[in-house]
Coordinates of C-alpha atoms in Angstrom, one line a residue:
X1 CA -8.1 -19.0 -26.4
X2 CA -8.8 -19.0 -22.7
X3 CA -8.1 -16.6 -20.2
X4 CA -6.5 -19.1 -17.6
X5 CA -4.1 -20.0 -21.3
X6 CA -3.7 -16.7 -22.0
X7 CA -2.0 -15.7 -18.8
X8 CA -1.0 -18.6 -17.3
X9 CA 3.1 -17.9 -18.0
X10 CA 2.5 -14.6 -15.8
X11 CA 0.7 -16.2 -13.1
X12 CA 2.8 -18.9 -11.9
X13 CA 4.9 -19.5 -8.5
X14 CA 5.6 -16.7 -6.8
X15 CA 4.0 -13.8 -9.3
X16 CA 0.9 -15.6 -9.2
X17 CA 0.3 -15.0 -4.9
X18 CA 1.4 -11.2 -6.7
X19 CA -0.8 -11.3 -8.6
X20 CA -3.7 -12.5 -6.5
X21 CA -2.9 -9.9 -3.9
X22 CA -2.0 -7.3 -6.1
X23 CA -5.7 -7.9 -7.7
X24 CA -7.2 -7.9 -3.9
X25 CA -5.9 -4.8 -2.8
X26 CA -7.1 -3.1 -6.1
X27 CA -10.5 -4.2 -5.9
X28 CA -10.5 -3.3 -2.2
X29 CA -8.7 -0.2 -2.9
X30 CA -11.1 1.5 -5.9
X31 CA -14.2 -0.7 -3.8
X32 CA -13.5 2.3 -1.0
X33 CA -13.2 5.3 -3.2
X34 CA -16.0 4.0 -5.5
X35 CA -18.4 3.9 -2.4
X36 CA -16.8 7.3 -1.1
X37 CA -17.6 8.9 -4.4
X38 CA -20.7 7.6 -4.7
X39 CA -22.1 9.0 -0.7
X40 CA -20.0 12.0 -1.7
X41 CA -21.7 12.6 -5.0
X42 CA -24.7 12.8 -3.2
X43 CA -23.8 15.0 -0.3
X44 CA -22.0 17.2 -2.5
X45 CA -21.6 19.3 -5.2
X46 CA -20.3 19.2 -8.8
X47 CA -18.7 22.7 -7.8
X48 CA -17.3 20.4 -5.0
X49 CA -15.9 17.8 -7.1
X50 CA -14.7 20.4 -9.2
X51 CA -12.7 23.0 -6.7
X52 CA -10.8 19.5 -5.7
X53 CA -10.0 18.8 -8.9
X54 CA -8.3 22.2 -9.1
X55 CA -6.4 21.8 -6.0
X56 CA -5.3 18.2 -7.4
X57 CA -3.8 19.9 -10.7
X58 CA -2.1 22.1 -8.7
X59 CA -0.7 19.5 -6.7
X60 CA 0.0 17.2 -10.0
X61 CA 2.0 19.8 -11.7
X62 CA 4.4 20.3 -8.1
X63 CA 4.4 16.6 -7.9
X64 CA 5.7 15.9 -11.8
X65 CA 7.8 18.9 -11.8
X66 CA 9.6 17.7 -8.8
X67 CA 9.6 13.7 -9.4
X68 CA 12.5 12.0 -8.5
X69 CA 12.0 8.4 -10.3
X70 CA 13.7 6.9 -7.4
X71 CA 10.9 3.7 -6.5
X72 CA 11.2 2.9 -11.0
X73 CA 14.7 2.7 -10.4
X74 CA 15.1 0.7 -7.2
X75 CA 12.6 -1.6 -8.7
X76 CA 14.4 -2.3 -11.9
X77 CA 18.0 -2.3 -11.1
X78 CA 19.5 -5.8 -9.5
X79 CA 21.4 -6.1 -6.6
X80 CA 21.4 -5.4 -2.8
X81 CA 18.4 -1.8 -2.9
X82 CA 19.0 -1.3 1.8
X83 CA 22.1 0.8 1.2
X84 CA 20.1 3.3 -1.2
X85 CA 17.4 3.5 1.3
X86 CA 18.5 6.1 3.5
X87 CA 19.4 8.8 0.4
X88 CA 16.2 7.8 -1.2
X89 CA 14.0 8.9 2.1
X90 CA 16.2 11.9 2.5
X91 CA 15.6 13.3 -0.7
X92 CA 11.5 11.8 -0.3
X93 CA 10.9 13.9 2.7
X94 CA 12.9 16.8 1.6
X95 CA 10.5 17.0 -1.5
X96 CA 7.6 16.5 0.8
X97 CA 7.8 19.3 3.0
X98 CA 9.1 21.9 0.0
X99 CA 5.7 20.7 -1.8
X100 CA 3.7 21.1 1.1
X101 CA 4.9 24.9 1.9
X102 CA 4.6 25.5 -1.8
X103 CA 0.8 24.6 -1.6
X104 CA 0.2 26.5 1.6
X105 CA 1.4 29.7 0.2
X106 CA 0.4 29.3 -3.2
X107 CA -3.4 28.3 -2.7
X108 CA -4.5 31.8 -2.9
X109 CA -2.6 32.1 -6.1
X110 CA -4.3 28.8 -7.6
X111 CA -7.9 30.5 -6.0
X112 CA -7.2 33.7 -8.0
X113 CA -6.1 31.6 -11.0
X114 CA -9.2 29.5 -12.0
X115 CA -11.6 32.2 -9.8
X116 CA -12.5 29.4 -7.3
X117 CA -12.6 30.7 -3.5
X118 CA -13.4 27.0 -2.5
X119 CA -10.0 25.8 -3.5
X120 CA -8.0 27.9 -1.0
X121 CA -8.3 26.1 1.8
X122 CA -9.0 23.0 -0.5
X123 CA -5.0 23.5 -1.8
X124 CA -3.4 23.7 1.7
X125 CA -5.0 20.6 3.6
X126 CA -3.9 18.9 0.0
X127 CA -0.6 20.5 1.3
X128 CA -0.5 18.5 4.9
X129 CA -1.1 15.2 2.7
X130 CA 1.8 15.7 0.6
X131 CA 4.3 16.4 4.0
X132 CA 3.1 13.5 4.9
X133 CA 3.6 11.8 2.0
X134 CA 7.6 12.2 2.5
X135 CA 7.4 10.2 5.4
X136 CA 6.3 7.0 3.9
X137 CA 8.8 4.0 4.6
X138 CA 10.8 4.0 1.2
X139 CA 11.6 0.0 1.2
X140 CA 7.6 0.1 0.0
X141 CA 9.7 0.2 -3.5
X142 CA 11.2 -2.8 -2.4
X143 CA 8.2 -4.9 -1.6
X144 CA 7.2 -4.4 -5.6
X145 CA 10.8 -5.9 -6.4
X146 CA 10.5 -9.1 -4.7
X147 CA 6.5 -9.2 -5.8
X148 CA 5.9 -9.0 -1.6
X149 CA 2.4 -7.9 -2.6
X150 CA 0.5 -9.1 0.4
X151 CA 2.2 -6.5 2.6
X152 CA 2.1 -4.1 -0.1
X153 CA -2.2 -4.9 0.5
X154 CA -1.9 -4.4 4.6
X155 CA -0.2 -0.4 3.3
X156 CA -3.2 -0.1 0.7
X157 CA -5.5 -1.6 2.8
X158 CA -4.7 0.9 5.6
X159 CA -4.9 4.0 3.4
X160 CA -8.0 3.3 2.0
X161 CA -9.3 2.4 4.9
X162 CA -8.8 5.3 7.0
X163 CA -9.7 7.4 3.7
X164 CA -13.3 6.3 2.7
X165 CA -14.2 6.3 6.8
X166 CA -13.3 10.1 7.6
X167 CA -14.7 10.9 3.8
X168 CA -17.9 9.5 4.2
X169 CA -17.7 11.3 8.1
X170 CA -16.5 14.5 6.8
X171 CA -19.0 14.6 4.1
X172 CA -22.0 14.0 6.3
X173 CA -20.8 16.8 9.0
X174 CA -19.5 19.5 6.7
X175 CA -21.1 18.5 3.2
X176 CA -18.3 20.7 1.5
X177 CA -15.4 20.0 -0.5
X178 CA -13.1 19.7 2.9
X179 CA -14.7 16.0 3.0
X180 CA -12.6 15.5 -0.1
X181 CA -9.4 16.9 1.5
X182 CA -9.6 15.2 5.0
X183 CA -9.8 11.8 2.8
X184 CA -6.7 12.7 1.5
X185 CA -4.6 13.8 4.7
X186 CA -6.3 10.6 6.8
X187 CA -5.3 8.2 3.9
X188 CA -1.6 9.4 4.1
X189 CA -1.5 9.4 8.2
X190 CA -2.5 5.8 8.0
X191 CA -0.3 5.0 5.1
X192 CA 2.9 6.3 6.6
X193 CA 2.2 4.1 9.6
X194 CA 0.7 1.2 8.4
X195 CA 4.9 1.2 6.3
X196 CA 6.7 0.7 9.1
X197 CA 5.0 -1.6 10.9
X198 CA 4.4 -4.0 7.7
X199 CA 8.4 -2.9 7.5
X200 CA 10.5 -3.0 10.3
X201 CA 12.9 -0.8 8.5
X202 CA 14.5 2.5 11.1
X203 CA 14.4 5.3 9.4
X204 CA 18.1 6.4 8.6
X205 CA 18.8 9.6 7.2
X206 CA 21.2 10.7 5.0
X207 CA 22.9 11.6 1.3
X208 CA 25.5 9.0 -0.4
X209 CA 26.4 10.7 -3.7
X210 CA 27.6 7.5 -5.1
X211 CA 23.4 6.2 -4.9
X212 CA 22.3 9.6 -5.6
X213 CA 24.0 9.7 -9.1
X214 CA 23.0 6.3 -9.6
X215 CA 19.6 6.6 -8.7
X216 CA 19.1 9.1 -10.5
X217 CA 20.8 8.2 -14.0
X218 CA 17.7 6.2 -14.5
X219 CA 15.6 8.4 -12.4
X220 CA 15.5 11.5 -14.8
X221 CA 14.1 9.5 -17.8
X222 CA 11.3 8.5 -15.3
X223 CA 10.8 12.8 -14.6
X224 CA 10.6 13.8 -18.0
X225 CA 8.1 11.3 -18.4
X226 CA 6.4 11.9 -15.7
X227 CA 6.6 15.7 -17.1
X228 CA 4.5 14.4 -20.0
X229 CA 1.9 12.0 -18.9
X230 CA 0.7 14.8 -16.7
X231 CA 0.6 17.4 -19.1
X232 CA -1.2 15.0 -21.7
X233 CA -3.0 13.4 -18.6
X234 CA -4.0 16.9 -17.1
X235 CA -4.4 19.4 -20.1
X236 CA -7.8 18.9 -21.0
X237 CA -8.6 19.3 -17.0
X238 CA -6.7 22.3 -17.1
X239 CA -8.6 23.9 -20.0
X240 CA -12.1 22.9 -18.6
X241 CA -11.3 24.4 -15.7
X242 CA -10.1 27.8 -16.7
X243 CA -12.4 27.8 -19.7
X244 CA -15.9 26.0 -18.3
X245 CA -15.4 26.6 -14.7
X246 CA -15.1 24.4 -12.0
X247 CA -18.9 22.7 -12.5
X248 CA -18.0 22.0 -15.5
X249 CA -14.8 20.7 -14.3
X250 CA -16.3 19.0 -11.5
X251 CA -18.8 17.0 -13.8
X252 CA -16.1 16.4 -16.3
X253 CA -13.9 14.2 -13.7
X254 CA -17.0 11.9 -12.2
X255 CA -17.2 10.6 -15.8
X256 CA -13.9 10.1 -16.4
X257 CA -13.2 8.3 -12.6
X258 CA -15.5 6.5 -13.6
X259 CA -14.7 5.3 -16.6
X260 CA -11.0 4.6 -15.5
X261 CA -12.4 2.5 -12.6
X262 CA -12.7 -0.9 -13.9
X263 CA -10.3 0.0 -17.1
X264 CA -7.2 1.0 -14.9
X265 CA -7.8 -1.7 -12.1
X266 CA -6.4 -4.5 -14.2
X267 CA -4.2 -2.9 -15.8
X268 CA -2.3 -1.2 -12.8
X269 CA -2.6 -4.9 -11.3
X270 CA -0.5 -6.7 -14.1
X271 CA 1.6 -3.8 -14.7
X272 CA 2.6 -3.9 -11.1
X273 CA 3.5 -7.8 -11.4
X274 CA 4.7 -7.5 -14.9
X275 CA 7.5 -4.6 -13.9
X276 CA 9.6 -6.6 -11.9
X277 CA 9.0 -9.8 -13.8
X278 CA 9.9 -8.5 -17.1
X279 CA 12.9 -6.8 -15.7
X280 CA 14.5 -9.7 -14.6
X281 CA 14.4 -10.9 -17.8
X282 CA 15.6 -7.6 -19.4
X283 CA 18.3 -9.3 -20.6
X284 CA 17.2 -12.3 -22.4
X285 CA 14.1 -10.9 -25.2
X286 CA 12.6 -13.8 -26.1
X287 CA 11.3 -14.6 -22.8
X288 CA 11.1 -11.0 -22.8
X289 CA 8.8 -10.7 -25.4
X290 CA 7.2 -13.6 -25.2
X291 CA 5.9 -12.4 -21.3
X292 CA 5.3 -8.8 -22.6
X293 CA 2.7 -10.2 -25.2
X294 CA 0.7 -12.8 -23.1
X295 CA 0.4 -9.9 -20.7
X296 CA -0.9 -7.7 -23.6
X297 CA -3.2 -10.0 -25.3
X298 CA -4.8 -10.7 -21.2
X299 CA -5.4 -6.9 -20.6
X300 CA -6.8 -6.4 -24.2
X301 CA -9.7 -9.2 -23.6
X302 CA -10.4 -8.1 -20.3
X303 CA -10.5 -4.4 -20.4
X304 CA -12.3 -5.1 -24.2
X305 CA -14.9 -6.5 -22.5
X306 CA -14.9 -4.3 -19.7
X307 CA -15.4 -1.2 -21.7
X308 CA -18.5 -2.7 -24.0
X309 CA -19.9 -3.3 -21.0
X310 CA -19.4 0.5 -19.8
X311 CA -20.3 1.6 -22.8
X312 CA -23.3 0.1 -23.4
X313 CA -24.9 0.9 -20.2
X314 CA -23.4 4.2 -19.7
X315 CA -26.5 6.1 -18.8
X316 CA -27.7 3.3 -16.4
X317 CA -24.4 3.3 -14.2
X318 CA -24.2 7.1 -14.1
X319 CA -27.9 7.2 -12.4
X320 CA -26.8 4.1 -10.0
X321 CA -24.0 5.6 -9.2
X322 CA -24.1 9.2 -8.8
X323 CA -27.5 10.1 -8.9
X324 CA -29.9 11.8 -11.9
X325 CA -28.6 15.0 -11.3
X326 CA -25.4 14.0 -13.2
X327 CA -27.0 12.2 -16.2
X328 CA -25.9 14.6 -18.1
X329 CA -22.4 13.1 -18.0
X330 CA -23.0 9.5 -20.0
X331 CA -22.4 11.1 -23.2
X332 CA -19.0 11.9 -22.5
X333 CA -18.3 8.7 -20.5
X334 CA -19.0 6.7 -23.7
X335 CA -15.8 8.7 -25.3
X336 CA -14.1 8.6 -22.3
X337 CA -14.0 4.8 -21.6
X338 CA -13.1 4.1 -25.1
X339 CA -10.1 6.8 -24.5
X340 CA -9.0 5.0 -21.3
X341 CA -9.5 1.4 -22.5
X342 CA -6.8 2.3 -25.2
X343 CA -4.6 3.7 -22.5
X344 CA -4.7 1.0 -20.7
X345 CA -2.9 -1.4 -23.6
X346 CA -0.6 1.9 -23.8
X347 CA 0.4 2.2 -20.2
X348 CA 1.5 -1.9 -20.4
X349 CA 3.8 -0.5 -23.0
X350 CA 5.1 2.0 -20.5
X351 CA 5.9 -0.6 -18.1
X352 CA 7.8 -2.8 -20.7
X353 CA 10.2 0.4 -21.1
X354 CA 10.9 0.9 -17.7
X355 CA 11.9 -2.6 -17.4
X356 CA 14.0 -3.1 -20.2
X357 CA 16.1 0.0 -19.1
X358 CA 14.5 2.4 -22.3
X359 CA 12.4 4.9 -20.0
X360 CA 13.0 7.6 -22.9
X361 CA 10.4 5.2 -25.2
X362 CA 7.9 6.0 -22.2
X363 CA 8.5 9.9 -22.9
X364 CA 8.2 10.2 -26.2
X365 CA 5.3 8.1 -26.4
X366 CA 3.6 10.5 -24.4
X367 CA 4.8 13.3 -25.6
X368 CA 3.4 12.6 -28.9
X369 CA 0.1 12.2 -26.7
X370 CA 0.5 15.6 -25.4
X371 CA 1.5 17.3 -28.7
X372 CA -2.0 15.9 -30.4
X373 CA -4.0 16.7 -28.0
X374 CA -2.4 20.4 -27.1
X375 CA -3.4 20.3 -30.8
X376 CA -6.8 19.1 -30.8
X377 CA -8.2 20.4 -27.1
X378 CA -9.2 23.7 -27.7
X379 CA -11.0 23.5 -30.9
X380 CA -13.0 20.6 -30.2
X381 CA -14.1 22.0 -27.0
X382 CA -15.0 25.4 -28.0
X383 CA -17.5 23.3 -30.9
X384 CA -18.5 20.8 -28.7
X385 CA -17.9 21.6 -24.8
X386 CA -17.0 18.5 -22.7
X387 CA -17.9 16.1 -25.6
X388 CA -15.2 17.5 -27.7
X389 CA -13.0 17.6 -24.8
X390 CA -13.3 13.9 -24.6
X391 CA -13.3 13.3 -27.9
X392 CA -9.8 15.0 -28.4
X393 CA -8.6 12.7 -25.6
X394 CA -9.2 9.5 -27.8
X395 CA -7.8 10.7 -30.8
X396 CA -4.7 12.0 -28.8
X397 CA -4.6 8.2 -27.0
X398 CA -5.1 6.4 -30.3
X399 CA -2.3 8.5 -31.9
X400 CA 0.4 7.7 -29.4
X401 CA -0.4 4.3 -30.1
X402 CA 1.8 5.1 -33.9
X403 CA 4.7 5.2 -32.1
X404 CA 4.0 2.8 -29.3
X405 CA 4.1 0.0 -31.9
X406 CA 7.0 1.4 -33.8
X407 CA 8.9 1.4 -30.3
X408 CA 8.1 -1.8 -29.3
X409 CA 8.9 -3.8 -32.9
X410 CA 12.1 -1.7 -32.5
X411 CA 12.7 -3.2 -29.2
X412 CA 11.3 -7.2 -29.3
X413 CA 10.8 -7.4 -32.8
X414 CA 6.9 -7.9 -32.2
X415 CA 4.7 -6.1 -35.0
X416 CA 1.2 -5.2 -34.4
X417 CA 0.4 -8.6 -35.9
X418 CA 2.0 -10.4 -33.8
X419 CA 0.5 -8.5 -30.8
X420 CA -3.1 -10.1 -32.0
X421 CA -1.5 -13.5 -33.3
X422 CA -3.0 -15.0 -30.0
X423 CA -6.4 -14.7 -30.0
X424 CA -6.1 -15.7 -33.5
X425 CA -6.9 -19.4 -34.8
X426 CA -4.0 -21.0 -37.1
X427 CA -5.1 -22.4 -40.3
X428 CA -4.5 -26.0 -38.5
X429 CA -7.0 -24.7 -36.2
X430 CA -4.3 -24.6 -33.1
X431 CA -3.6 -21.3 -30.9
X432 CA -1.8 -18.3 -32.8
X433 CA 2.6 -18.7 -31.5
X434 CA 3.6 -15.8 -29.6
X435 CA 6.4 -15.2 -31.7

């Protein structure tokens, strides 16, 4: 079957000009940080690469710890989203600056922690990006509702912008790790801008208890998930770093950017479409379904081909890319892309959940991620170092994937046949139905 069949449903009307800007600002989007990590790479070191990773897990664990769910939910409910606007930036901003002092006064503590001097002052500019952060124009969430993604390009567009161009700057004056940082802190400057222009929204502060409960009531499934992915997401970072050091670290996270580059691009593309599409149909499951599986079978021929590609030339693209001095990497990119390629199908999953009001499926999906690999990380790294490491990923991706099937015949009544029935000829020779 061909692509243009496979996701023709999905691209029609309005969700196809999504779609087609959604896909542009992606490609622009990981275009800029792929040619920022590439200069970077180069100008820096993997001690570099791996003191910002430290910072960023620092930052990760505030940011899940203290996610609200609030853009999920004013995505997926129906109805008028202006009048929850003003609670949602109170509470945005409020979370920002409490973040942003925490980070300030706690990058010593993070220094101390993984014996890193570098990731002091690494840990507090981090800290100016997140204050910013809170000050982002929050009818951004409702731009994804009404698949505005053109405008939601001119915000990305910005960020990146601004992001690669004092990078690449900051790298060739100071050729430390505060390259990294700066990125960061420019990319939110021009982000919180670039809103409310593309906006015209006043900022109106403020706490209705009434939006805040409701908000919320679907907001706390999206925090304990959110709890989860990092952990699952973050604990083999974690471990590298306290146990190999942050060169280790450092060399661990080019090969897996990289091999989450092309994999993640698509699917954060037609997830991005596919959450507001399939919750308007929430209600009705055979459409339901029938748009959750052509969405499914499109992201498994892509991102199949994708990762062959990836894998086969592995060593080639880590010399092209970052340099020889980091060859020693392509063995564990190999593992990695096949760990990230099944995410990718998993994360679709993900986005069904959200939309069919059933957020909790998203956390116990990755919880079961998080309890194999919490399982697995430590042994297989102690045999086999950052091969292990990755290695323990996959098997902790592929075994999420158990209940991921399990959740989703629950929900549409869709086995794991019927997931491949469309890439598979009929005995008349015809396409494979969806259901």
């Amino acid at each position: 079957m061909g692509l243009g069949r496979l996701c023709g449903p999905w691209f029609a009307g309005k969700a196809r000009k999504a779609f087609v800007w959604a896909s542009i600002g992606k490609v622009v989007t990981q275009g800029g940080q792929l040619v920022q990590m590439a200069v970077l790479a180069r100008l820096l070191t993997p001690e570099d690469f791996g003191a910002i990773g430290i910072a960023l897990l620092a930052l990760g664990l505030l940011d899940a710890l203290t996610q609200t769910g609030f853009d999920a939910a004013l995505v997926q409910r129906r109805g008028r989203a202006e009048e929850y606007l003003g609670t949602a930036l109170t509470v945005q901003l409020t979370r920002g600056i409490a973040l942003a002092v925490v980070l300030w006064m706690g990058g010593p503590f993070v220094a101390r922690l993984f014996r890193s001097f570098k990731v002091v002052e690494v840990t507090q500019i981090l800290g100016v990006a997140v204050g910013l952060r809170g000050l982002v124009n929050p009818a951004v969430a409702t731009l994804n509702r009404e698949l505005e993604f053109r405008r939601i390009f001119l915000i990305n567009l910005s960020e990146t912008v601004a992001s690669t161009i004092v990078g690449v700057a900051l790298g060739f004056s100071l050729r430390d790790v505060r390259a990294l940082a700066g990125s960061q802190v420019a990319g939110q400057v021009a982000r919180v801008v670039c809103s409310y222009l593309v906006i015209p929204w006043s900022p109106r502060f403020g706490l209705q208890l009434a939006a805040l409960q409701e908000l919320g009531t679907f907001g706390r499934w999206v925090f304990a998930a959110n709890i989860v992915v990092f952990s699952g997401l973050q604990a083999d970072r974690l471990f590298i770093a306290r146990a190999l050091g942050d060169e280790a670290l450092g060399r661990y996270l080019m090969a897996f950017r990289i091999s989450e580059l092309p994999v993640t691009t698509l699917t954060f593309v037609v997830s991005q479409v596919a959450f507001p599409v399939l919750s308007r149909l929430q209600a009705r499951k055979p459409e339901l379904a029938a748009r959750y599986v052509r969405g499914f079978q499109f992201l498994l021929s892509v991102n199949g081909v994708v990762t062959a590609f990836i894998f086969g030339l592995a060593g080639p693209l880590v010399k092209i890319l970052l340099g020889a001095q980091w060859m020693d990497v392509a063995a564990v990119l190999r593992i990695l892309v096949l760990a990230n390629f099944a995410r990718s199908l998993l994360s679709f999953g993900g986005c069904l959940f959200y939309a069919a009001g059933r957020p909790h499926l998203n956390f116990v999906m990755n919880a079961v991620r998080f309890v194999v690999l919490g399982g697995l990380l430590y042994p297989s790294a102690r045999e086999f170092g950052l091969v292990g490491a990755a290695g323990a990923v996959l098997v902790a991706n592929c075994a999420m994937g158990v209940f991921y099937v399990r959740s989703v015949r629950s929900l549409l009544g869709l086995s794991l046949k019927k997931h491949f029935a469309p890439l598979v000829p009929t005995v008349d020779g015809g396409p494979g139905k969806i259901l």
